Amino acid sequence: EAQVTQNPRYLITVTGKKLTVTCSQNMNHEYMSWYRQDPGLGLRQIYYSMNVEVTDKGDVPEGYKVSRKEKRNFPLILESPSPNQTSLYFCASSLGGASTSLYGYTFGSGTRLTVV
Amino acid sequence: SQQGEEDPQALSIQEGENATMNCSYKTSINNLQWYRQNSGRGLVHLILIRSNEREKHSGRLRVTLDTSKKSSSLLITASRAADTASYFCATDAFPRSNYKLTFGKGTLLTVNP
């Protein structure tokens, strides 16, 4: 089944403890992106990657890191999480290039992160 | 800044009725997409309409696009309780810089049985 898989689904952590949220897609998509969703603010893009070893900042990149060493994986790293990073996080992928105008994004099921 | 803004913020209807949601955006676009999100779950792509299209259908969904007014509408006909979800419009801005989709804040649709 074509899908984007995020792990974990739920995570509670303490301030300052490094964590990684994994994202993997099995569709050979070039484009991958991370969003966070907060009440009243909608979805905001954190980082995106147009292909292996090509990443760039979205609208709210502060406090986050990403890497794209393989086409299928795009982990989100919080090196020193803070309570304002408590949110619902989504990974998404797309074929990329001109195809993005044809097919849209495929989203993962989300990771609900709580930082205390 | 928010590109797409949905209206209304919330909509409650009876099963069998039609539901119409609107989206306004600010800048020129390559395409506009609609997504559905069931509570706390991932977004599901519903339909995409390109900037040179005016109307598109997919099953019970009908999307219109008016680029002169920078607006779109999503019509769900003969609604079902299972259509209860949040609906988001998302725009792919022109000229494309990074294929980013910018999402609105969504319309919460409740379909009562």
mmCIF file of N, CA, C and O in Angstrom, chain A residues 8-46:
data_model
loop_
_atom_site.group_PDB
_atom_site.id
_atom_site.type_symbol
_atom_site.label_atom_id
_atom_site.label_comp_id
_atom_site.label_asym_id
_atom_site.label_seq_id
_atom_site.Cartn_x
_atom_site.Cartn_y
_atom_site.Cartn_z
ATOM 1 N N PRO A 8 7.001 8.271 16.310
ATOM 2 C CA PRO A 8 5.853 7.573 16.889
ATOM 3 C C PRO A 8 4.554 8.313 16.605
ATOM 4 O O PRO A 8 4.580 9.414 16.069
ATOM 5 N N ARG A 9 3.455 7.722 16.987
ATOM 6 C CA ARG A 9 2.145 8.362 16.824
ATOM 7 C C ARG A 9 1.905 9.376 17.941
ATOM 8 O O ARG A 9 1.335 10.434 17.718
ATOM 9 N N TYR A 10 2.350 9.020 19.122
ATOM 10 C CA TYR A 10 2.251 9.921 20.275
ATOM 11 C C TYR A 10 3.601 9.951 20.985
ATOM 12 O O TYR A 10 4.279 8.928 21.077
ATOM 13 N N LEU A 11 3.971 11.123 21.500
ATOM 14 C CA LEU A 11 5.227 11.241 22.226
ATOM 15 C C LEU A 11 5.105 12.339 23.265
ATOM 16 O O LEU A 11 4.705 13.461 22.942
ATOM 17 N N ILE A 12 5.465 11.976 24.504
ATOM 18 C CA ILE A 12 5.558 12.956 25.582
ATOM 19 C C ILE A 12 7.006 12.985 26.010
ATOM 20 O O ILE A 12 7.585 11.934 26.297
ATOM 21 N N THR A 13 7.592 14.163 26.056
ATOM 22 C CA THR A 13 8.997 14.277 26.408
ATOM 23 C C THR A 13 9.197 15.481 27.319
ATOM 24 O O THR A 13 8.273 16.273 27.538
ATOM 25 N N VAL A 14 10.407 15.604 27.815
ATOM 26 C CA VAL A 14 10.731 16.721 28.695
ATOM 27 C C VAL A 14 11.564 17.753 27.963
ATOM 28 O O VAL A 14 12.269 17.442 26.989
ATOM 29 N N THR A 15 11.486 18.974 28.417
ATOM 30 C CA THR A 15 12.242 20.068 27.806
ATOM 31 C C THR A 15 13.723 19.732 27.727
ATOM 32 O O THR A 15 14.315 19.276 28.699
ATOM 33 N N GLY A 16 14.285 19.922 26.534
ATOM 34 C CA GLY A 16 15.720 19.757 26.352
ATOM 35 C C GLY A 16 16.182 18.370 25.950
ATOM 36 O O GLY A 16 17.350 18.189 25.596
ATOM 37 N N LYS A 17 15.313 17.396 25.963
ATOM 38 C CA LYS A 17 15.714 16.028 25.617
ATOM 39 C C LYS A 17 15.538 15.791 24.119
ATOM 40 O O LYS A 17 14.413 15.714 23.609
ATOM 41 N N LYS A 18 16.645 15.616 23.426
ATOM 42 C CA LYS A 18 16.638 15.468 21.980
ATOM 43 C C LYS A 18 15.712 14.341 21.536
ATOM 44 O O LYS A 18 15.669 13.273 22.158
ATOM 45 N N LEU A 19 14.992 14.582 20.451
ATOM 46 C CA LEU A 19 14.131 13.534 19.920
ATOM 47 C C LEU A 19 14.096 13.597 18.394
ATOM 48 O O LEU A 19 14.386 14.629 17.780
ATOM 49 N N THR A 20 13.736 12.471 17.815
ATOM 50 C CA THR A 20 13.601 12.366 16.355
ATOM 51 C C THR A 20 12.253 11.756 16.026
ATOM 52 O O THR A 20 11.866 10.735 16.607
ATOM 53 N N VAL A 21 11.555 12.369 15.116
ATOM 54 C CA VAL A 21 10.323 11.812 14.565
ATOM 55 C C VAL A 21 10.653 11.304 13.161
ATOM 56 O O VAL A 21 11.166 12.054 12.324
ATOM 57 N N THR A 22 10.391 10.038 12.940
ATOM 58 C CA THR A 22 10.759 9.455 11.649
ATOM 59 C C THR A 22 9.616 9.572 10.651
ATOM 60 O O THR A 22 8.435 9.604 11.011
ATOM 61 N N CYS A 23 9.989 9.637 9.382
ATOM 62 C CA CYS A 23 9.024 9.689 8.288
ATOM 63 C C CYS A 23 9.589 8.884 7.131
ATOM 64 O O CYS A 23 10.746 9.112 6.723
ATOM 65 N N SER A 24 8.794 7.981 6.604
ATOM 66 C CA SER A 24 9.233 7.160 5.492
ATOM 67 C C SER A 24 8.104 7.027 4.485
ATOM 68 O O SER A 24 6.949 6.844 4.870
ATOM 69 N N GLN A 25 8.446 7.101 3.201
ATOM 70 C CA GLN A 25 7.430 6.918 2.157
ATOM 71 C C GLN A 25 7.896 5.839 1.178
ATOM 72 O O GLN A 25 9.093 5.695 0.917
ATOM 73 N N ASN A 26 6.921 5.093 0.650
ATOM 74 C CA ASN A 26 7.249 3.965 -0.231
ATOM 75 C C ASN A 26 6.798 4.202 -1.667
ATOM 76 O O ASN A 26 6.526 3.251 -2.419
ATOM 77 N N MET A 27 6.682 5.473 -2.053
ATOM 78 C CA MET A 27 6.153 5.816 -3.368
ATOM 79 C C MET A 27 7.214 6.384 -4.302
ATOM 80 O O MET A 27 6.889 6.878 -5.382
ATOM 81 N N ASN A 28 8.469 6.368 -3.872
ATOM 82 C CA ASN A 28 9.561 6.931 -4.662
ATOM 83 C C ASN A 28 9.357 8.423 -4.948
ATOM 84 O O ASN A 28 9.741 8.934 -6.004
ATOM 85 N N HIS A 29 8.713 9.110 -3.989
ATOM 86 C CA HIS A 29 8.471 10.541 -4.163
ATOM 87 C C HIS A 29 9.755 11.333 -3.965
ATOM 88 O O HIS A 29 10.557 11.044 -3.077
ATOM 89 N N GLU A 30 9.923 12.356 -4.783
ATOM 90 C CA GLU A 30 11.094 13.227 -4.639
ATOM 91 C C GLU A 30 10.895 14.266 -3.535
ATOM 92 O O GLU A 30 11.803 14.601 -2.813
ATOM 93 N N TYR A 31 9.693 14.784 -3.434
ATOM 94 C CA TYR A 31 9.421 15.917 -2.554
ATOM 95 C C TYR A 31 8.854 15.423 -1.238
ATOM 96 O O TYR A 31 7.900 14.650 -1.198
ATOM 97 N N MET A 32 9.442 15.918 -0.119
ATOM 98 C CA MET A 32 8.918 15.606 1.208
ATOM 99 C C MET A 32 8.923 16.870 2.047
ATOM 100 O O MET A 32 9.739 17.786 1.819
ATOM 101 N N SER A 33 8.010 16.913 3.002
ATOM 102 C CA SER A 33 7.839 18.142 3.767
ATOM 103 C C SER A 33 7.319 17.823 5.150
ATOM 104 O O SER A 33 6.646 16.800 5.360
ATOM 105 N N TRP A 34 7.627 18.678 6.113
ATOM 106 C CA TRP A 34 7.084 18.590 7.458
ATOM 107 C C TRP A 34 6.219 19.811 7.735
ATOM 108 O O TRP A 34 6.602 20.948 7.410
ATOM 109 N N TYR A 35 5.047 19.551 8.351
ATOM 110 C CA TYR A 35 4.146 20.604 8.781
ATOM 111 C C TYR A 35 3.839 20.407 10.256
ATOM 112 O O TYR A 35 3.860 19.295 10.766
ATOM 113 N N ARG A 36 3.527 21.494 10.917
ATOM 114 C CA ARG A 36 2.949 21.404 12.251
ATOM 115 C C ARG A 36 1.565 22.040 12.206
ATOM 116 O O ARG A 36 1.321 23.006 11.447
ATOM 117 N N GLN A 37 0.663 21.479 13.008
ATOM 118 C CA GLN A 37 -0.712 21.966 13.031
ATOM 119 C C GLN A 37 -1.065 22.393 14.445
ATOM 120 O O GLN A 37 -0.959 21.584 15.379
ATOM 121 N N ASP A 38 -1.459 23.630 14.600
ATOM 122 C CA ASP A 38 -1.816 24.167 15.905
ATOM 123 C C ASP A 38 -3.186 24.823 15.819
ATOM 124 O O ASP A 38 -3.516 25.460 14.808
ATOM 125 N N PRO A 39 -3.984 24.721 16.891
ATOM 126 C CA PRO A 39 -5.324 25.326 16.887
ATOM 127 C C PRO A 39 -5.249 26.814 16.582
ATOM 128 O O PRO A 39 -4.450 27.546 17.153
ATOM 129 N N GLY A 40 -6.085 27.260 15.662
ATOM 130 C CA GLY A 40 -6.138 28.667 15.311
ATOM 131 C C GLY A 40 -5.062 29.129 14.357
ATOM 132 O O GLY A 40 -5.139 30.236 13.819
ATOM 133 N N LEU A 41 -4.054 28.279 14.129
ATOM 134 C CA LEU A 41 -2.947 28.675 13.244
ATOM 135 C C LEU A 41 -2.895 27.822 11.981
ATOM 136 O O LEU A 41 -2.142 28.130 11.059
ATOM 137 N N GLY A 42 -3.636 26.746 11.950
ATOM 138 C CA GLY A 42 -3.649 25.898 10.768
ATOM 139 C C GLY A 42 -2.361 25.120 10.612
ATOM 140 O O GLY A 42 -1.638 24.858 11.581
ATOM 141 N N LEU A 43 -2.058 24.734 9.390
ATOM 142 C CA LEU A 43 -0.828 23.981 9.095
ATOM 143 C C LEU A 43 0.253 24.940 8.611
ATOM 144 O O LEU A 43 0.017 25.737 7.699
ATOM 145 N N ARG A 44 1.414 24.798 9.189
ATOM 146 C CA ARG A 44 2.540 25.643 8.792
ATOM 147 C C ARG A 44 3.725 24.754 8.436
ATOM 148 O O ARG A 44 4.032 23.811 9.157
ATOM 149 N N GLN A 45 4.385 25.107 7.355
ATOM 150 C CA GLN A 45 5.493 24.284 6.884
ATOM 151 C C GLN A 45 6.754 24.553 7.702
ATOM 152 O O GLN A 45 7.149 25.699 7.921
ATOM 153 N N ILE A 46 7.434 23.460 8.097
ATOM 154 C CA ILE A 46 8.639 23.577 8.915
ATOM 155 C C ILE A 46 9.887 23.509 8.011
ATOM 156 O O ILE A 46 10.718 24.418 7.990
#
